[in-house]
Short mmCIF file of C-alpha atoms in Angstrom, two decimals:
data_model
loop_
_atom_site.label_atom_id
_atom_site.label_comp_id
_atom_site.label_asym_id
_atom_site.label_seq_id
_atom_site.Cartn_x
_atom_site.Cartn_y
_atom_site.Cartn_z
CA UNK A 1 124.16 140.60 84.03
CA UNK A 2 126.90 139.51 86.42
CA UNK A 3 130.29 141.10 86.87
CA UNK A 4 132.39 140.45 83.80
CA UNK A 5 135.71 141.53 82.34
CA UNK A 6 135.76 145.03 80.88
CA UNK A 7 136.93 143.50 77.61
CA UNK A 8 133.33 142.42 76.94
CA UNK A 9 132.41 146.04 76.40
CA UNK A 10 133.95 148.28 73.76
CA UNK A 11 136.75 150.56 74.85
CA UNK A 12 135.71 154.20 74.81
CA UNK A 13 137.94 156.70 73.06
CA UNK A 14 138.59 160.12 74.51
CA UNK A 15 138.47 162.81 71.85
CA UNK A 16 140.70 165.78 72.58
CA UNK A 17 139.71 168.84 70.63
CA UNK A 18 139.49 172.50 71.43
CA UNK A 19 136.22 174.26 70.91
CA UNK A 20 135.91 176.86 68.17
CA UNK A 21 133.53 178.95 70.26
CA UNK A 22 135.61 180.10 73.22
CA UNK A 23 133.88 181.33 76.38
CA UNK A 24 135.77 184.28 77.81
CA UNK A 25 136.04 186.15 81.09
CA UNK A 26 132.91 188.21 80.39
CA UNK A 27 130.90 185.01 79.92
CA UNK A 28 132.34 183.73 83.19
CA UNK A 29 131.38 186.88 85.12
CA UNK A 30 127.84 186.77 83.74
CA UNK A 31 127.40 183.27 85.12
CA UNK A 32 129.61 182.89 88.24
CA UNK A 33 130.54 184.96 91.27
CA UNK A 34 133.89 183.81 92.59
CA UNK A 35 134.54 184.00 96.34
CA UNK A 36 137.74 184.59 98.31
CA UNK A 37 137.51 181.09 99.76
CA UNK A 38 140.52 179.10 98.54
CA UNK A 39 139.83 175.36 98.40
CA UNK A 40 143.31 174.37 97.30
CA UNK A 41 146.41 175.48 95.43
CA UNK A 42 149.11 174.00 93.23
CA UNK A 43 151.95 174.87 90.91
CA UNK A 44 149.73 176.31 88.18
CA UNK A 45 147.07 178.14 90.19
CA UNK A 46 144.38 178.01 92.85
CA UNK A 47 140.93 176.50 93.34
CA UNK A 48 138.18 178.83 94.60
CA UNK A 49 134.60 178.35 95.69
CA UNK A 50 132.06 180.14 93.49
CA UNK A 51 128.29 180.50 93.21
CA UNK A 52 125.96 181.02 90.27
CA UNK A 53 124.92 184.65 89.72
CA UNK A 54 121.30 183.54 89.27
CA UNK A 55 121.30 180.92 92.04
CA UNK A 56 123.56 181.80 94.96
CA UNK A 57 122.69 178.54 96.74
CA UNK A 58 124.48 176.50 94.08
CA UNK A 59 128.23 176.24 94.69
CA UNK A 60 130.98 175.12 92.33
CA UNK A 61 134.76 174.77 92.41
CA UNK A 62 136.73 177.01 90.02
CA UNK A 63 140.30 176.10 89.16
CA UNK A 64 142.05 179.31 88.03
CA UNK A 65 145.22 178.49 86.09
CA UNK A 66 147.83 180.98 84.91
CA UNK A 67 148.73 180.41 81.26
CA UNK A 68 152.20 181.86 81.87
CA UNK A 69 152.92 178.93 84.17
CA UNK A 70 151.59 176.48 81.60
CA UNK A 71 154.31 176.96 79.03
CA UNK A 72 154.96 173.58 77.45
CA UNK A 73 152.16 171.78 79.30
CA UNK A 74 149.01 173.42 77.90
CA UNK A 75 148.05 170.21 76.11
CA UNK A 76 148.25 168.28 79.39
CA UNK A 77 145.62 170.58 80.89
CA UNK A 78 143.36 170.04 77.89
CA UNK A 79 143.97 166.31 78.24
CA UNK A 80 142.66 166.53 81.83
CA UNK A 81 139.60 168.43 80.62
CA UNK A 82 138.99 165.88 77.85
CA UNK A 83 139.15 163.07 80.41
CA UNK A 84 136.76 164.76 82.84
CA UNK A 85 134.27 165.67 80.09
CA UNK A 86 133.93 162.04 79.06
CA UNK A 87 133.88 160.40 82.49
CA UNK A 88 130.38 160.22 83.97
CA UNK A 89 130.20 158.41 87.30
CA UNK A 90 128.70 159.15 90.75
CA UNK A 91 132.11 158.69 92.41
CA UNK A 92 134.12 160.86 89.99
CA UNK A 93 134.19 164.66 90.19
CA UNK A 94 131.89 166.24 87.59
CA UNK A 95 133.38 168.57 85.00
CA UNK A 96 130.98 171.42 84.22
CA UNK A 97 132.66 173.81 81.78
CA UNK A 98 135.69 175.95 80.99
CA UNK A 99 136.33 179.63 80.26
CA UNK A 100 139.55 181.29 79.14
CA UNK A 101 141.12 184.61 78.26
CA UNK A 102 144.66 185.52 77.25
CA UNK A 103 146.03 185.09 80.77
CA UNK A 104 143.98 182.43 82.56
CA UNK A 105 141.95 179.25 82.26
CA UNK A 106 138.87 178.92 84.48
CA UNK A 107 137.88 175.26 84.89
CA UNK A 108 134.53 174.71 86.63
CA UNK A 109 133.80 171.43 88.41
CA UNK A 110 131.33 170.30 91.04
CA UNK A 111 132.12 171.35 94.60
CA UNK A 112 132.77 168.19 96.60
CA UNK A 113 131.42 168.63 100.11
CA UNK A 114 133.24 167.17 103.10
CA UNK A 115 136.98 166.74 103.40
CA UNK A 116 139.89 164.70 102.13
CA UNK A 117 140.00 161.00 102.97
CA UNK A 118 143.50 161.71 104.31
CA UNK A 119 142.09 163.94 107.08
CA UNK A 120 139.31 161.47 107.78
CA UNK A 121 141.82 158.61 108.19
CA UNK A 122 144.04 160.75 110.44
CA UNK A 123 141.12 161.76 112.70
CA UNK A 124 139.67 158.26 112.76
CA UNK A 125 142.94 156.58 113.70
CA UNK A 126 143.67 159.24 116.35
CA UNK A 127 140.26 158.88 118.03
CA UNK A 128 138.86 155.39 117.43
CA UNK A 129 141.76 153.31 116.17
CA UNK A 130 141.08 151.27 113.03
CA UNK A 131 138.11 151.41 110.67
CA UNK A 132 135.42 148.77 110.89
CA UNK A 133 135.75 146.42 107.94
CA UNK A 134 132.25 147.39 106.77
CA UNK A 135 133.34 151.08 106.65
CA UNK A 136 136.54 150.22 104.79
CA UNK A 137 134.55 148.06 102.36
CA UNK A 138 132.08 150.88 101.61
CA UNK A 139 134.91 153.31 100.81
CA UNK A 140 136.89 150.80 98.75
CA UNK A 141 133.83 149.65 96.80
CA UNK A 142 133.05 153.20 95.68
CA UNK A 143 136.68 153.80 94.68
CA UNK A 144 136.87 150.56 92.73
CA UNK A 145 133.60 151.37 90.92
CA UNK A 146 135.07 154.74 89.91
CA UNK A 147 138.21 153.02 88.63
CA UNK A 148 136.25 150.38 86.69
CA UNK A 149 134.61 153.31 84.88
CA UNK A 150 137.97 154.99 84.21
CA UNK A 151 139.54 151.76 82.99
CA UNK A 152 136.61 151.10 80.64
CA UNK A 153 137.88 154.18 78.78
CA UNK A 154 141.48 152.92 79.13
CA UNK A 155 142.12 155.82 81.50
CA UNK A 156 144.55 155.35 84.37
CA UNK A 157 144.22 157.95 87.14
CA UNK A 158 147.92 157.49 88.09
CA UNK A 159 147.79 159.54 91.29
CA UNK A 160 145.30 157.84 93.59
CA UNK A 161 145.99 158.85 97.18
CA UNK A 162 143.84 159.88 100.18
CA UNK A 163 144.44 163.57 99.38
CA UNK A 164 142.72 163.07 95.99
CA UNK A 165 139.66 161.41 97.49
CA UNK A 166 136.84 163.46 99.01
CA UNK A 167 134.48 162.02 101.63
CA UNK A 168 131.31 163.74 102.82
CA UNK A 169 129.30 163.29 106.04
CA UNK A 170 127.05 160.67 104.43
CA UNK A 171 130.11 158.58 103.52
CA UNK A 172 129.94 159.35 99.79
CA UNK A 173 133.34 159.13 98.08
CA UNK A 174 134.46 161.28 95.13
CA UNK A 175 137.70 160.80 93.22
CA UNK A 176 139.26 164.12 92.16
CA UNK A 177 142.36 165.56 90.46
CA UNK A 178 142.84 163.91 87.09
CA UNK A 179 145.86 166.07 86.30
CA UNK A 180 148.10 163.01 85.92
CA UNK A 181 145.54 160.76 84.26
CA UNK A 182 146.35 159.36 80.86
CA UNK A 183 144.69 157.24 78.20
CA UNK A 184 146.85 154.16 77.86
CA UNK A 185 148.07 153.16 74.42
CA UNK A 186 149.35 149.70 73.53
CA UNK A 187 152.95 150.58 74.41
CA UNK A 188 152.00 151.60 77.92
CA UNK A 189 152.98 154.62 79.98
CA UNK A 190 156.54 155.48 80.90
CA UNK A 191 156.76 158.65 83.00
CA UNK A 192 157.16 158.18 86.77
CA UNK A 193 154.18 159.96 88.29
CA UNK A 194 152.13 159.84 91.47
CA UNK A 195 152.86 160.12 95.19
CA UNK A 196 155.75 158.02 96.60
CA UNK A 197 153.75 155.97 99.14
CA UNK A 198 151.17 154.85 96.58
CA UNK A 199 153.32 154.26 93.48
CA UNK A 200 153.20 150.75 91.97
CA UNK A 201 156.51 148.87 91.49
CA UNK A 202 156.11 148.73 87.70
CA UNK A 203 155.86 152.54 87.64
CA UNK A 204 159.36 152.69 89.12
CA UNK A 205 160.57 150.41 86.32
CA UNK A 206 159.32 152.95 83.78
CA UNK A 207 156.51 151.17 81.94
CA UNK A 208 153.09 150.30 83.27
CA UNK A 209 149.39 150.01 82.54
CA UNK A 210 145.98 150.48 84.10
CA UNK A 211 146.69 148.20 87.05
CA UNK A 212 148.99 150.78 88.64
CA UNK A 213 145.71 152.19 90.03
CA UNK A 214 144.86 148.86 91.69
CA UNK A 215 148.18 148.91 93.56
CA UNK A 216 147.45 152.44 94.82
CA UNK A 217 144.01 151.34 96.00
CA UNK A 218 145.61 148.33 97.68
CA UNK A 219 147.84 150.68 99.67
CA UNK A 220 144.77 152.70 100.72
CA UNK A 221 142.88 149.54 101.73
CA UNK A 222 145.89 148.47 103.81
CA UNK A 223 145.81 151.84 105.62
CA UNK A 224 142.05 151.68 106.19
CA UNK A 225 142.38 148.26 107.82
CA UNK A 226 145.37 148.89 110.09
CA UNK A 227 145.96 152.66 110.29
CA UNK A 228 149.48 152.88 108.87
CA UNK A 229 151.34 152.64 105.55
CA UNK A 230 152.62 149.35 104.10
CA UNK A 231 155.72 151.08 102.67
CA UNK A 232 157.37 153.99 104.47
CA UNK A 233 160.82 155.52 104.73
CA UNK A 234 162.92 158.58 105.48
CA UNK A 235 162.70 159.88 101.90
CA UNK A 236 161.25 159.03 98.49
CA UNK A 237 164.21 156.86 97.46
CA UNK A 238 163.91 154.84 100.66
CA UNK A 239 160.18 154.35 100.04
CA UNK A 240 160.77 153.37 96.40
CA UNK A 241 163.34 150.78 97.47
CA UNK A 242 160.83 149.12 99.80
CA UNK A 243 158.11 149.17 97.15
CA UNK A 244 160.50 147.55 94.65
CA UNK A 245 161.11 144.74 97.15
CA UNK A 246 157.36 144.39 97.72
CA UNK A 247 157.77 143.52 101.38
CA UNK A 248 155.08 144.55 103.84
CA UNK A 249 153.74 143.01 107.04
CA UNK A 250 150.36 141.91 108.36
CA UNK A 251 151.81 140.54 111.60
CA UNK A 252 151.32 143.53 113.89
CA UNK A 253 148.55 143.48 116.50
CA UNK A 254 146.31 145.77 114.40
CA UNK A 255 145.85 142.88 111.96
CA UNK A 256 144.70 140.38 114.59
CA UNK A 257 141.05 141.37 114.23
CA UNK A 258 141.12 141.76 110.43
CA UNK A 259 139.36 138.99 108.51
CA UNK A 260 141.26 136.55 106.31
CA UNK A 261 139.13 137.67 103.35
CA UNK A 262 140.22 141.31 103.79
CA UNK A 263 143.87 140.26 104.05
CA UNK A 264 143.47 138.15 100.92
CA UNK A 265 142.13 141.09 98.90
CA UNK A 266 144.98 143.35 100.09
CA UNK A 267 147.50 140.69 99.05
CA UNK A 268 145.94 140.36 95.59
CA UNK A 269 145.86 144.14 95.08
CA UNK A 270 149.49 144.48 96.21
CA UNK A 271 150.64 141.72 93.84
CA UNK A 272 154.05 142.68 92.45
CA UNK A 273 153.35 141.29 88.99
CA UNK A 274 150.70 143.52 87.34
CA UNK A 275 149.66 140.65 85.05
CA UNK A 276 148.67 138.61 88.13
CA UNK A 277 147.18 141.59 89.98
CA UNK A 278 143.37 141.66 90.03
CA UNK A 279 141.49 144.03 87.74
CA UNK A 280 139.14 146.54 89.37
CA UNK A 281 136.11 144.46 88.38
CA UNK A 282 137.61 141.27 89.82
CA UNK A 283 138.38 143.13 93.04
CA UNK A 284 134.69 144.06 93.28
CA UNK A 285 133.81 140.39 92.83
CA UNK A 286 135.96 139.42 95.82
CA UNK A 287 134.05 137.62 98.57
CA UNK A 288 135.15 140.20 101.17
CA UNK A 289 132.64 142.75 99.86
CA UNK A 290 129.78 140.28 100.14
CA UNK A 291 130.80 139.32 103.69
CA UNK A 292 131.20 142.99 104.71
CA UNK A 293 127.70 143.72 103.36
CA UNK A 294 126.24 140.91 105.45
CA UNK A 295 128.05 142.17 108.56
CA UNK A 296 126.24 145.50 108.14
CA UNK A 297 122.95 143.62 108.24
CA UNK A 298 121.62 145.57 105.25
CA UNK A 299 120.04 144.25 102.10
CA UNK A 300 120.83 145.66 98.69
CA UNK A 301 118.54 148.31 97.29
CA UNK A 302 115.41 146.84 95.71
CA UNK A 303 114.60 147.96 92.20
CA UNK A 304 111.91 150.64 92.08
CA UNK A 305 109.05 149.31 89.95
CA UNK A 306 107.64 152.80 89.27
CA UNK A 307 111.04 154.05 88.12
CA UNK A 308 111.48 151.11 85.73
CA UNK A 309 107.93 151.62 84.45
CA UNK A 310 108.80 155.27 83.77
CA UNK A 311 111.90 154.18 81.85
CA UNK A 312 109.77 151.71 79.88
CA UNK A 313 107.34 154.48 78.97
CA UNK A 314 109.99 157.14 78.42
CA UNK A 315 109.21 159.20 75.36
CA UNK A 316 111.82 161.05 73.40
CA UNK A 317 111.99 164.79 73.98
CA UNK A 318 113.50 167.46 71.78
CA UNK A 319 117.25 167.94 71.55
CA UNK A 320 116.87 171.26 73.39
CA UNK A 321 115.12 169.68 76.37
CA UNK A 322 117.59 166.76 76.48
CA UNK A 323 120.46 169.24 76.52
CA UNK A 324 118.79 171.39 79.19
CA UNK A 325 118.27 168.26 81.31
CA UNK A 326 121.95 167.35 80.95
CA UNK A 327 122.82 170.82 82.32
CA UNK A 328 120.24 170.47 85.11
CA UNK A 329 121.80 167.22 86.34
CA UNK A 330 125.02 169.14 87.07
CA UNK A 331 123.08 171.57 89.29
CA UNK A 332 121.54 168.92 91.52
CA UNK A 333 122.71 168.18 95.04
CA UNK A 334 123.71 164.72 96.27
CA UNK A 335 120.58 164.67 98.43
CA UNK A 336 118.30 165.33 95.44
CA UNK A 337 119.68 162.43 93.42
CA UNK A 338 120.57 160.02 96.25
CA UNK A 339 117.74 157.54 95.62
CA UNK A 340 118.23 157.64 91.85
CA UNK A 341 121.96 157.01 92.32
CA UNK A 342 121.20 153.84 94.31
CA UNK A 343 118.79 152.66 91.62
CA UNK A 344 121.40 153.24 88.93
CA UNK A 345 123.96 151.22 90.90
CA UNK A 346 121.43 148.40 91.42
CA UNK A 347 120.95 148.09 87.63
CA UNK A 348 124.64 148.60 86.73
CA UNK A 349 125.63 145.12 87.93
CA UNK A 350 129.08 145.09 86.32
CA UNK A 351 130.02 148.46 87.91
CA UNK A 352 131.12 150.13 84.65
CA UNK A 353 129.17 153.31 85.30
CA UNK A 354 126.78 152.80 82.40
CA UNK A 355 123.80 150.54 81.72
CA UNK A 356 123.72 148.38 78.60
CA UNK A 357 120.82 146.52 77.00
CA UNK A 358 121.49 143.27 78.87
CA UNK A 359 121.56 144.98 82.28
CA UNK A 360 118.36 146.93 81.58
CA UNK A 361 116.62 143.79 80.34
CA UNK A 362 117.68 141.88 83.48
CA UNK A 363 116.37 144.68 85.72
CA UNK A 364 113.03 144.66 83.91
CA UNK A 365 112.71 140.87 84.24
CA UNK A 366 113.51 141.00 87.97
CA UNK A 367 110.60 143.41 88.37
CA UNK A 368 108.28 141.18 86.30
CA UNK A 369 108.17 143.66 83.43
CA UNK A 370 108.14 141.82 80.12
CA UNK A 371 110.01 144.04 77.67
CA UNK A 372 111.12 142.62 74.28
CA UNK A 373 114.72 143.15 73.15
CA UNK A 374 113.68 145.60 70.42
CA UNK A 375 111.85 147.73 72.97
CA UNK A 376 114.88 147.67 75.30
CA UNK A 377 117.00 148.99 72.42
CA UNK A 378 114.39 151.68 71.76
CA UNK A 379 114.35 152.78 75.42
CA UNK A 380 118.13 153.12 75.37
CA UNK A 381 118.12 155.08 72.10
CA UNK A 382 115.50 157.50 73.49
CA UNK A 383 117.54 158.19 76.65
CA UNK A 384 121.00 158.01 75.04
CA UNK A 385 121.91 161.70 74.69
CA UNK A 386 125.60 161.01 73.99
CA UNK A 387 124.87 158.53 71.22
CA UNK A 388 126.98 155.64 72.53
CA UNK A 389 124.25 152.95 72.66
CA UNK A 390 124.08 152.81 76.45
CA UNK A 391 122.65 154.79 79.35
CA UNK A 392 125.29 156.82 81.15
CA UNK A 393 124.85 157.91 84.76
CA UNK A 394 123.79 161.49 83.97
CA UNK A 395 121.41 160.29 81.24
CA UNK A 396 119.76 157.92 83.72
CA UNK A 397 119.31 160.74 86.26
CA UNK A 398 117.90 163.07 83.58
CA UNK A 399 115.43 160.42 82.38
CA UNK A 400 114.17 159.48 85.85
CA UNK A 401 114.06 162.91 87.52
CA UNK A 402 110.73 164.29 88.63
CA UNK A 403 111.43 167.75 87.23
CA UNK A 404 108.32 169.38 88.69
CA UNK A 405 109.66 168.76 92.19
CA UNK A 406 113.13 170.20 91.69
CA UNK A 407 112.68 172.92 89.04
CA UNK A 408 111.99 176.26 90.71
CA UNK A 409 112.10 179.60 88.92
CA UNK A 410 115.74 180.37 89.79
CA UNK A 411 116.90 177.05 88.34
CA UNK A 412 114.77 177.54 85.25
CA UNK A 413 116.43 180.93 84.70
CA UNK A 414 119.89 179.37 85.06
CA UNK A 415 118.98 176.79 82.42
CA UNK A 416 117.45 179.41 80.11
CA UNK A 417 120.57 181.59 80.27
CA UNK A 418 122.65 178.57 79.23
CA UNK A 419 121.08 179.02 75.77
CA UNK A 420 120.37 182.77 75.83
CA UNK A 421 124.10 183.37 75.33
CA UNK A 422 123.81 187.09 74.50
CA UNK A 423 121.50 187.77 77.48
CA UNK A 424 118.79 189.20 75.21
CA UNK A 425 115.89 187.49 76.97
CA UNK A 426 115.27 185.19 73.99
CA UNK A 427 116.94 182.14 72.45
CA UNK A 428 117.61 182.83 68.78
CA UNK A 429 118.85 180.27 66.26
CA UNK A 430 122.34 181.81 66.44
CA UNK A 431 122.18 181.57 70.25
CA UNK A 432 121.21 177.94 70.02
CA UNK A 433 124.00 177.01 67.62
CA UNK A 434 126.58 178.73 69.84
CA UNK A 435 125.17 177.17 73.02
CA UNK A 436 125.29 173.67 71.54
CA UNK A 437 128.86 174.25 70.40
CA UNK A 438 129.85 175.45 73.89
CA UNK A 439 128.30 172.29 75.31
CA UNK A 440 130.14 170.14 72.74
CA UNK A 441 126.88 168.90 71.25
CA UNK A 442 126.79 168.52 67.49
CA UNK A 443 123.39 169.30 65.99
CA UNK A 444 122.18 169.51 62.42
CA UNK A 445 120.27 172.35 60.77
CA UNK A 446 117.28 170.01 60.62
CA UNK A 447 117.41 169.43 64.40
CA UNK A 448 117.54 173.20 64.98
CA UNK A 449 114.52 173.60 62.70
CA UNK A 450 112.61 170.89 64.61
CA UNK A 451 113.38 172.60 67.94
CA UNK A 452 111.74 175.81 66.75
CA UNK A 453 108.79 173.95 65.26
CA UNK A 454 108.20 172.36 68.67
CA UNK A 455 108.90 175.25 71.05
CA UNK A 456 108.53 178.57 69.20
CA UNK A 457 104.80 178.85 69.87
CA UNK A 458 104.67 182.54 68.89
CA UNK A 459 106.31 181.70 65.54
CA UNK A 460 108.60 184.74 65.81
CA UNK A 461 111.87 182.87 65.19
CA UNK A 462 112.96 182.84 68.82
CA UNK A 463 112.16 181.05 72.09
CA UNK A 464 111.06 183.19 75.02
CA UNK A 465 111.53 182.33 78.70
CA UNK A 466 107.84 181.37 78.99
CA UNK A 467 108.11 179.08 75.96
CA UNK A 468 111.22 177.51 77.48
CA UNK A 469 109.34 176.99 80.76
CA UNK A 470 106.48 175.25 78.92
CA UNK A 471 109.04 172.94 77.30
CA UNK A 472 110.55 172.01 80.67
CA UNK A 473 107.37 171.69 82.73
CA UNK A 474 104.31 171.64 80.55
CA UNK A 475 101.84 174.51 80.25
CA UNK A 476 99.68 173.46 83.21
CA UNK A 477 102.55 173.71 85.67
CA UNK A 478 103.81 177.23 84.97
CA UNK A 479 101.60 178.95 87.56
CA UNK A 480 102.42 176.34 90.22
CA UNK A 481 106.15 176.67 89.63
CA UNK A 482 106.07 180.46 89.71
CA UNK A 483 104.25 180.38 93.06
CA UNK A 484 106.91 178.08 94.57
CA UNK A 485 109.89 180.24 93.61
#
């Protein structure tokens, strides 16, 4: 399926609700060891690096927020959490979980390796001058794909700036800090938010929509191409005045070597009238990206026939294994899922961050796999853990992972303890109900019963670590896995 307007797919709704089963400080200490390394700080608290108690090689970012400083804005924090929990995209920071006690909130997200795009731009401009257009296109494409995903949920980030974009050594981009993000209602958004240099003109007028993010990305693209800001001034009011006028220049010498196609995209992203400004999907359809790809001399990633065949033959697993796999995906490194990420992007042709029936069918046909429409629907329903009739990014990774290669004993123990909530060494039915609630997964009594029928081999009303390992790997692989750990 080609790139189409996001209106062709149903708008996702973000559900904001607080969990009945609250994970406290003791739960946090059983699972994470927080370090003294401060990754960042803000008005409400600090962000620390932490490792798993049972797997010190796995690092996470922990945002520790003082509740005293949250007076009057607690719901905004839970809004941010609700947004992050629902977004599922390779270029958006992954929310993992949250703990709280009477004094603090502990929000756990993936640790984004590398540094801020801001620092990368500063160093690049200082040493080499401007970015190559192919480099700028790679960065902008990833950011636009992340924003297409956000906008499909009617979520505007509202504070896109180089400081909120992480870039690692491999050039992978991750959008972070959704503290100002908001789900747009019909009346639009009215509060003036964001950083002065990147604020859209309609934001200054007090009412705006999703396309405020496109303006911010247009400012970033301008900087990537020439090395300086389109709108600058002595103070915020001076900057706002220039943004309101919408006057910027492409006449300096830095623009002499920039292609007309790149200039055209910048102009269309920095369109004053948001109704005329391109959507994120239409930006991705711009000819500049195709030209930049050709300049790199690289072909797009070919679809992996074996992977598609595995999807075609995917058999449903129990709710417990599906949930364990969804937790496992959050433990994986970028290197471990790099090839799968590229395959997902090759199938997700409209860049929404999820695969629908039409896209999966097209991918199968391209690989000469004849799969009837009913079977396509069945494949999706088997993989669709969230129950939204599509394959999300994490679901795709979970369904295509070769678990025997990446599941060592330490990771298996981390997964087991996700469900052994009282640390008894067994997963009881009460444990399972609480674990599912903590993971925001609604399950029925019948599903719980089926889990024990499948995995409680000893028939003692609980699931041992060995029984859990059999579920994850199969009985024949237990000895091999133990020897590798």
